[in-house]
Coordinates of C-alpha atoms in Angstrom, one line a residue:
X1 CA 30.7 -78.5 -58.0
X2 CA 32.3 -79.7 -54.9
X3 CA 35.4 -77.7 -55.0
X4 CA 32.7 -74.6 -56.4
X5 CA 30.9 -75.1 -53.4
X6 CA 33.7 -75.3 -50.9
X7 CA 35.3 -72.1 -52.3
X8 CA 31.9 -70.0 -51.5
X9 CA 32.3 -71.0 -48.2
X10 CA 35.7 -70.3 -47.7
X11 CA 34.7 -66.7 -49.1
X12 CA 31.7 -66.3 -46.7
X13 CA 33.8 -66.9 -43.7
X14 CA 36.7 -64.6 -44.8
X15 CA 34.4 -62.2 -45.6
X16 CA 32.2 -62.8 -42.4
X17 CA 35.3 -62.5 -40.5
X18 CA 37.0 -59.1 -41.8
X19 CA 33.0 -57.6 -41.3
X20 CA 33.9 -58.8 -37.7
X21 CA 36.9 -57.5 -37.2
X22 CA 36.2 -54.1 -38.9
X23 CA 33.4 -53.6 -36.5
X24 CA 35.7 -54.0 -33.6
X25 CA 38.5 -51.9 -34.9
X26 CA 35.1 -49.2 -35.2
X27 CA 34.2 -49.9 -30.8
X28 CA 37.3 -50.8 -29.5
X29 CA 39.7 -48.8 -31.1
X30 CA 38.6 -46.1 -33.2
X31 CA 35.9 -45.4 -30.5
X32 CA 38.1 -45.0 -27.3
X33 CA 41.8 -43.2 -29.3
X34 CA 42.8 -40.2 -30.1
X35 CA 43.4 -40.2 -33.8
X36 CA 47.3 -40.2 -34.7
X37 CA 48.4 -41.6 -31.4
X38 CA 50.2 -44.2 -30.2
X39 CA 47.3 -46.4 -29.1
X40 CA 45.0 -46.1 -31.9
X41 CA 47.9 -47.2 -33.7
X42 CA 48.7 -50.2 -32.2
X43 CA 45.0 -51.0 -32.3
X44 CA 44.7 -51.2 -35.9
X45 CA 48.1 -53.1 -36.3
X46 CA 46.4 -55.9 -34.4
X47 CA 43.1 -55.5 -36.4
X48 CA 45.3 -57.0 -39.0
X49 CA 48.1 -59.4 -37.8
X50 CA 45.5 -61.5 -35.2
X51 CA 42.9 -62.5 -38.3
X52 CA 46.0 -63.2 -40.1
X53 CA 47.8 -65.6 -37.8
X54 CA 44.8 -67.4 -37.0
X55 CA 43.9 -68.4 -40.1
X56 CA 48.0 -69.4 -40.3
X57 CA 47.2 -71.6 -37.4
X58 CA 44.4 -73.0 -39.2
X59 CA 46.3 -73.7 -42.6
X60 CA 49.8 -74.3 -41.1
X61 CA 49.8 -77.9 -40.5
X62 CA 47.5 -79.1 -43.6
X63 CA 49.8 -77.1 -46.0
X64 CA 52.7 -79.0 -44.6
X65 CA 54.5 -75.8 -43.2
X66 CA 57.8 -76.8 -40.8
X67 CA 56.5 -77.9 -37.0
X68 CA 59.0 -74.8 -36.2
X69 CA 56.8 -72.6 -37.7
X70 CA 53.2 -74.3 -36.7
X71 CA 54.1 -73.9 -33.2
X72 CA 54.7 -70.3 -33.6
X73 CA 51.7 -69.6 -35.0
X74 CA 49.8 -71.5 -33.1
X75 CA 49.4 -70.2 -30.1
X76 CA 48.8 -66.7 -30.8
X77 CA 46.2 -68.0 -33.6
X78 CA 44.3 -70.6 -32.0
X79 CA 44.2 -68.0 -28.7
X80 CA 42.9 -65.6 -30.9
X81 CA 39.9 -67.3 -32.1
X82 CA 38.8 -68.2 -28.8
X83 CA 38.8 -64.3 -27.7
X84 CA 37.6 -63.1 -30.5
X85 CA 34.3 -65.5 -30.1
X86 CA 33.4 -64.2 -26.8
X87 CA 34.8 -60.7 -27.1
X88 CA 32.5 -60.5 -30.3
X89 CA 29.3 -62.2 -28.0
X90 CA 30.1 -59.9 -25.1
X91 CA 30.6 -56.8 -27.6
X92 CA 27.1 -57.8 -29.1
X93 CA 25.7 -56.8 -25.6
X94 CA 27.5 -54.4 -25.7
X95 CA 26.0 -52.6 -28.4
X96 CA 22.9 -53.0 -27.4
X97 CA 23.4 -51.3 -24.0
X98 CA 25.4 -48.7 -25.9
X99 CA 22.7 -47.5 -27.7
X100 CA 20.0 -47.5 -24.3
X101 CA 22.4 -45.1 -23.2
X102 CA 23.2 -43.1 -25.6
X103 CA 19.9 -42.4 -26.2
X104 CA 18.9 -41.3 -23.2
X105 CA 19.2 -37.4 -22.5
X106 CA 22.3 -36.5 -20.8
X107 CA 21.8 -35.2 -17.0
X108 CA 21.8 -31.0 -16.8
X109 CA 23.1 -29.4 -13.3
X110 CA 20.8 -27.5 -11.7
X111 CA 21.7 -24.0 -11.5
X112 CA 23.0 -23.3 -7.5
X113 CA 20.5 -21.0 -5.3
X114 CA 20.1 -17.5 -6.3
X115 CA 22.0 -18.0 -10.1
X116 CA 19.7 -17.2 -12.7
X117 CA 19.7 -20.0 -15.7
X118 CA 21.5 -18.0 -17.8
X119 CA 22.7 -14.3 -17.9
X120 CA 20.8 -12.0 -19.6
X121 CA 23.0 -10.6 -23.0
X122 CA 24.6 -7.8 -22.8
X123 CA 22.7 -5.0 -25.7
X124 CA 25.4 -3.8 -28.1
X125 CA 24.3 -1.1 -30.4
X126 CA 26.9 -0.5 -33.4
X127 CA 27.4 3.3 -32.9
X128 CA 28.2 2.6 -29.2
X129 CA 31.0 3.9 -27.8
X130 CA 34.3 1.7 -26.7
X131 CA 33.9 0.0 -23.6
X132 CA 35.7 -2.9 -21.3
X133 CA 33.7 -5.9 -21.9
X134 CA 35.6 -8.1 -19.6
X135 CA 36.8 -10.7 -23.0
X136 CA 41.1 -10.9 -24.0
X137 CA 41.4 -9.6 -27.2
X138 CA 38.1 -7.3 -28.1
X139 CA 38.5 -4.2 -29.2
X140 CA 36.2 -1.2 -29.9
X141 CA 33.1 -2.2 -31.9
X142 CA 33.9 -6.1 -31.0
X143 CA 31.2 -8.1 -29.5
X144 CA 32.2 -11.4 -26.8
X145 CA 30.7 -14.9 -28.1
X146 CA 30.8 -18.4 -26.9
X147 CA 33.2 -20.8 -28.0
X148 CA 32.1 -22.7 -31.1
X149 CA 30.7 -26.6 -30.2
X150 CA 33.6 -29.3 -30.8
X151 CA 33.2 -31.1 -33.3
X152 CA 33.2 -35.3 -33.7
X153 CA 30.7 -36.3 -32.1
X154 CA 26.2 -36.0 -33.1
X155 CA 25.2 -33.3 -35.8
X156 CA 24.8 -30.6 -32.8
X157 CA 26.7 -32.4 -29.9
X158 CA 28.2 -30.3 -27.4
X159 CA 31.6 -31.0 -25.2
X160 CA 29.8 -32.9 -23.3
X161 CA 28.3 -34.6 -25.6
X162 CA 31.3 -35.7 -27.3
X163 CA 32.9 -36.9 -23.3
X164 CA 30.1 -38.9 -22.6
X165 CA 30.2 -40.5 -25.8
X166 CA 33.8 -41.5 -25.6
X167 CA 33.1 -42.4 -21.9
X168 CA 30.6 -44.6 -23.0
X169 CA 32.6 -46.3 -25.5
X170 CA 35.5 -46.7 -23.0
X171 CA 33.2 -48.2 -20.5
X172 CA 31.6 -50.8 -22.5
X173 CA 34.7 -51.5 -24.2
X174 CA 36.8 -51.9 -21.0
X175 CA 33.5 -54.3 -19.2
X176 CA 34.0 -56.8 -22.5
X177 CA 37.2 -57.3 -22.4
X178 CA 37.4 -57.9 -18.4
X179 CA 34.9 -60.4 -19.3
X180 CA 36.1 -62.2 -22.3
X181 CA 39.9 -62.2 -20.5
X182 CA 38.3 -63.9 -17.9
X183 CA 36.0 -66.5 -20.0
X184 CA 39.1 -67.5 -21.8
X185 CA 41.6 -67.4 -19.5
X186 CA 39.5 -69.7 -16.9
X187 CA 39.1 -72.0 -20.2
X188 CA 43.1 -72.4 -20.6
X189 CA 43.5 -73.1 -17.1
X190 CA 41.5 -75.6 -17.2
X191 CA 42.9 -77.2 -20.0
X192 CA 46.2 -76.7 -19.0
X193 CA 46.2 -78.4 -15.2
X194 CA 44.7 -82.0 -17.5
X195 CA 41.6 -83.7 -17.4
X196 CA 39.6 -84.2 -14.6
X197 CA 38.3 -88.0 -13.4
X198 CA 34.9 -88.5 -14.0
X199 CA 33.0 -91.6 -12.7
X200 CA 30.1 -93.7 -14.3
X201 CA 28.5 -96.7 -13.1
X202 CA 27.0 -98.8 -16.6
X203 CA 25.0 -101.7 -15.5
X204 CA 25.0 -104.7 -18.5
X205 CA 22.2 -107.3 -18.5
X206 CA 24.7 -110.5 -20.0
X207 CA 28.2 -109.2 -17.5
X208 CA 28.7 -112.1 -16.0
X209 CA 28.7 -111.6 -12.1
X210 CA 32.8 -112.5 -11.8
X211 CA 33.0 -109.3 -14.0
X212 CA 31.1 -106.8 -11.5
X213 CA 33.0 -103.8 -10.8
X214 CA 35.5 -104.0 -13.7
X215 CA 36.8 -100.4 -14.9
X216 CA 37.7 -99.2 -18.1
X217 CA 39.7 -95.4 -18.3
X218 CA 38.6 -94.5 -21.4
X219 CA 40.4 -91.3 -22.8
X220 CA 39.6 -89.7 -26.2
X221 CA 40.5 -86.7 -28.1
X222 CA 43.9 -85.9 -26.5
X223 CA 45.0 -83.4 -29.8
X224 CA 48.8 -83.6 -29.4
X225 CA 50.4 -81.1 -31.8
X226 CA 51.6 -77.8 -32.1
X227 CA 49.7 -76.9 -28.5
X228 CA 49.8 -79.8 -26.6
X229 CA 52.5 -81.7 -26.8
X230 CA 54.0 -84.0 -24.1
X231 CA 54.0 -82.6 -20.9
X232 CA 50.1 -82.6 -21.6
X233 CA 50.7 -86.4 -22.5
X234 CA 52.3 -87.0 -18.9
X235 CA 49.6 -85.6 -16.9
X236 CA 46.9 -87.5 -19.0
X237 CA 49.3 -90.9 -17.9
X238 CA 50.2 -90.1 -14.4
X239 CA 45.8 -89.2 -14.1
X240 CA 44.9 -92.5 -15.7
X241 CA 47.5 -94.6 -13.8
X242 CA 46.2 -93.4 -10.1
X243 CA 42.6 -94.5 -10.3
X244 CA 44.2 -97.8 -11.2
X245 CA 41.7 -99.4 -14.2
X246 CA 41.4 -102.6 -15.5
X247 CA 42.0 -102.0 -18.8
X248 CA 42.6 -98.0 -20.9
X249 CA 40.6 -97.4 -23.8
X250 CA 41.7 -94.7 -26.1
X251 CA 39.1 -93.9 -28.4
X252 CA 40.8 -91.4 -31.5
X253 CA 42.1 -88.4 -32.2
X254 CA 45.2 -88.9 -30.2
X255 CA 47.3 -86.4 -32.1
X256 CA 47.0 -83.2 -34.9
X257 CA 50.7 -83.9 -37.0
X258 CA 52.9 -86.7 -38.0
X259 CA 55.1 -89.4 -35.8
X260 CA 57.8 -87.3 -37.0
X261 CA 57.2 -84.0 -35.6
X262 CA 54.7 -85.5 -32.0
X263 CA 56.6 -88.7 -32.0
X264 CA 58.6 -87.4 -28.8
X265 CA 55.3 -85.7 -27.3
X266 CA 53.5 -89.0 -27.4
X267 CA 56.8 -91.4 -25.7
X268 CA 55.0 -90.7 -22.3
X269 CA 51.7 -93.1 -23.4
X270 CA 54.7 -95.9 -22.9
X271 CA 53.9 -95.3 -18.6
X272 CA 50.5 -96.0 -19.3
X273 CA 49.5 -99.4 -16.5
X274 CA 46.6 -101.6 -16.1
X275 CA 45.5 -105.5 -15.4
X276 CA 44.4 -106.3 -19.1
X277 CA 46.7 -103.4 -21.4
X278 CA 45.5 -100.3 -22.8
X279 CA 43.3 -100.1 -27.0
X280 CA 43.8 -97.5 -29.4
X281 CA 41.4 -96.8 -32.2
X282 CA 41.7 -94.2 -35.5
X283 CA 39.7 -90.7 -35.1
X284 CA 39.2 -88.5 -38.1
X285 CA 42.4 -86.2 -37.3
X286 CA 44.2 -89.5 -37.5
X287 CA 43.3 -89.5 -41.2
X288 CA 44.7 -85.9 -41.7
X289 CA 48.2 -86.7 -41.4
X290 CA 48.0 -90.4 -42.1
X291 CA 46.3 -93.0 -39.7
X292 CA 48.9 -95.9 -40.4
X293 CA 52.1 -94.6 -39.6
X294 CA 50.1 -93.9 -35.5
X295 CA 48.9 -97.5 -35.8
X296 CA 52.2 -98.8 -35.9
X297 CA 53.9 -96.6 -33.4
X298 CA 51.4 -96.7 -30.8
X299 CA 52.2 -100.0 -31.3
X300 CA 55.6 -99.6 -30.6
X301 CA 54.6 -97.9 -27.4
X302 CA 53.1 -101.0 -26.1
X303 CA 49.4 -99.8 -26.6
X304 CA 46.8 -102.7 -29.1
X305 CA 45.2 -101.1 -31.9
X306 CA 41.9 -102.7 -32.9
X307 CA 41.6 -101.7 -36.6
X308 CA 38.3 -103.4 -37.2
X309 CA 39.2 -106.2 -34.9
X310 CA 37.8 -107.7 -31.6
X311 CA 39.7 -109.3 -28.6
X312 CA 38.0 -111.6 -26.1
X313 CA 38.2 -110.9 -22.7
X314 CA 37.8 -113.1 -19.9
X315 CA 34.3 -111.6 -19.1
X316 CA 33.1 -109.9 -22.2
X317 CA 34.1 -109.2 -25.9
X318 CA 36.3 -105.7 -26.6
X319 CA 36.0 -104.6 -30.2
X320 CA 37.0 -101.6 -32.4
X321 CA 36.4 -99.5 -35.6
X322 CA 38.6 -97.6 -37.3
X323 CA 36.7 -93.7 -38.2
X324 CA 34.2 -93.5 -40.4
X325 CA 36.8 -90.5 -42.0
X326 CA 39.4 -93.8 -42.8
X327 CA 36.4 -94.7 -45.9
X328 CA 38.5 -92.1 -47.7
X329 CA 41.6 -94.3 -48.0
X330 CA 39.2 -97.7 -48.1
X331 CA 40.2 -98.2 -44.2
X332 CA 36.6 -97.1 -43.0
X333 CA 34.8 -98.9 -40.1
X334 CA 33.8 -102.8 -40.7
X335 CA 31.3 -103.8 -37.9
X336 CA 31.0 -107.3 -39.8
X337 CA 34.5 -107.8 -39.0
X338 CA 34.6 -106.4 -36.0
X339 CA 31.7 -108.4 -34.6
X340 CA 30.0 -110.6 -37.1
X341 CA 30.9 -113.9 -36.0
X342 CA 31.2 -113.7 -32.2
X343 CA 29.1 -115.5 -29.5
X344 CA 26.3 -112.7 -28.7
X345 CA 25.7 -114.1 -25.4
X346 CA 28.7 -112.5 -24.2
X347 CA 28.8 -108.9 -23.2
X348 CA 30.4 -107.0 -25.9
X349 CA 32.4 -103.3 -25.6
X350 CA 33.0 -101.4 -28.8
X351 CA 35.0 -98.6 -29.2
X352 CA 34.4 -96.4 -31.8
X353 CA 35.7 -92.4 -32.2
X354 CA 32.2 -90.8 -33.3
X355 CA 29.3 -91.7 -31.6
X356 CA 27.3 -91.1 -35.1
X357 CA 27.9 -94.8 -35.5
X358 CA 25.4 -95.6 -32.5
X359 CA 23.1 -97.2 -35.2
X360 CA 25.6 -99.6 -36.2
X361 CA 26.0 -101.4 -33.0
X362 CA 22.7 -101.5 -32.2
X363 CA 22.1 -103.5 -35.3
X364 CA 25.6 -105.8 -34.3
X365 CA 23.9 -106.1 -31.0
X366 CA 26.7 -104.2 -28.7
X367 CA 26.2 -104.1 -25.1
X368 CA 28.2 -100.7 -24.8
X369 CA 29.6 -98.1 -27.2
X370 CA 32.5 -95.9 -25.9
X371 CA 33.4 -93.2 -28.0
X372 CA 34.4 -89.5 -28.3
X373 CA 34.8 -87.0 -31.1
X374 CA 31.9 -84.1 -29.8
X375 CA 34.6 -82.8 -26.9
X376 CA 31.4 -81.3 -25.1
X377 CA 31.4 -78.7 -27.7
X378 CA 34.1 -77.4 -26.2
X379 CA 33.7 -73.5 -26.4
X380 CA 30.2 -72.5 -25.1
X381 CA 27.5 -72.7 -27.7
X382 CA 29.2 -74.9 -29.4
X383 CA 27.6 -77.6 -27.7
X384 CA 24.3 -76.7 -29.8
X385 CA 26.0 -77.0 -33.0
X386 CA 27.5 -80.3 -32.2
X387 CA 24.1 -81.5 -31.1
X388 CA 23.1 -81.3 -34.5
X389 CA 25.6 -83.6 -35.8
X390 CA 25.5 -86.7 -33.1
X391 CA 22.9 -88.2 -31.6
X392 CA 24.7 -88.0 -27.8
X393 CA 27.0 -85.0 -27.3
X394 CA 28.3 -85.8 -23.5
X395 CA 27.5 -88.6 -21.1
X396 CA 26.0 -91.9 -20.9
X397 CA 22.2 -92.8 -23.0
X398 CA 20.8 -95.6 -24.5
X399 CA 19.8 -96.8 -27.7
X400 CA 17.0 -99.7 -27.3
X401 CA 19.4 -102.7 -25.6
X402 CA 22.5 -100.6 -26.6
X403 CA 24.3 -98.2 -24.3
X404 CA 26.6 -95.2 -25.2
X405 CA 28.4 -93.4 -23.6
X406 CA 30.7 -90.0 -24.9
X407 CA 33.6 -88.3 -23.4
X408 CA 34.2 -85.0 -23.9
X409 CA 37.5 -85.6 -24.3
X410 CA 41.2 -84.8 -22.2
X411 CA 42.4 -82.5 -24.7
X412 CA 41.6 -79.5 -26.7
X413 CA 41.6 -78.9 -30.6
X414 CA 42.5 -75.5 -31.7
X415 CA 42.0 -72.9 -28.9
X416 CA 43.1 -75.0 -25.6
X417 CA 40.4 -73.5 -24.4
X418 CA 37.0 -75.0 -22.9
X419 CA 34.2 -73.1 -21.7
X420 CA 30.8 -74.9 -20.3
X421 CA 32.3 -78.9 -21.5
X422 CA 35.5 -79.5 -19.2
X423 CA 38.4 -82.1 -19.9
X424 CA 37.9 -85.3 -18.4
X425 CA 38.9 -88.9 -18.3
X426 CA 36.1 -91.1 -17.5
X427 CA 36.4 -94.4 -16.0
X428 CA 33.3 -97.0 -16.4
X429 CA 32.8 -99.5 -13.8
X430 CA 30.7 -102.3 -15.6
X431 CA 28.0 -103.3 -13.5
X432 CA 26.4 -107.2 -13.5
X433 CA 22.5 -107.5 -12.6
X434 CA 23.4 -110.9 -10.9
X435 CA 25.9 -109.0 -8.3

């Protein structure tokens, strides 16, 4: 039954994509170009090739395609998905404007002063003598007539109507393309530039005075893969080290792929420095390629994995749980193992990839949970969809005696584009009420 539902969903998505691409082809290609011309042909080819690349980008990794092939299709395929989203939104707005614009009657220029609006038609008798009509090619008995209306517009529409319809289509299509290019271009620059540093102070009731000002650099959702590679990892390492944190917490979705392919991309993580070390918990994307290989590899890079485990630091307990995606492999979160036997008089900080486990954190008396996963929505209006599946999409919120901080992430999944949800590395500064 589950497979049947999955197939239905896939078919529905593919049908919707086909419909949207056909509609965009009609409005942006057919309505704005000459039939048989090179621009029309190029636009038609793009309408078929781009969705194929998008599907290939989404499925190549899961299908086990060679990494070089994944990289080949990733950039054009994923970028087209971002362009498709905002181009469709822009063209929906343009469609409303188009309908209103074309309903307005065309303005007819007023005749010059002293010139009649319409010249009287000459009376021609069938038995009239041959006369010079002034029309080329008119012979005896012929009558000069007005040229026929140009075909191709609305019923009864003449040449002026066709020109007007073409002008409207080109103007609105061009405006939509410019707006889309500006939106996606700005969002791409924000990701490739690297995450900005965000600073948040979190007061904790049980935190001792000696720990006041303790700084945790929270890094989530880096998503090293076919698009974001070694250069992106180096940008993140440089940014984190500049903050000089006391501790670094990587809270899942570090990679999208195998160690064999992405080991070199993750190599800069060796350079992370802090007083109390760097700790790592798995995210759902680690389980797509096999989480254990990455747990072992990050340990080789000098990071400390917390697999349903706890470390007693000088001023508080730091715990970490596996992501809930690990339940499919029998390695899901175990809050009892991570928190069950601890001293509850001590402050506790929990690393958990998904905010949705906050209820378990509350039950186990956690003071602060640090999470990611949501990307803050990544592509507006994705924020509103993320709100349906997560208690907190971004920022700091309180749930009973437990506070939850959710980072928007340091990278991007799929399109290397962020709109309305800029990437960040958050420095969480712990504050004591006794200070």
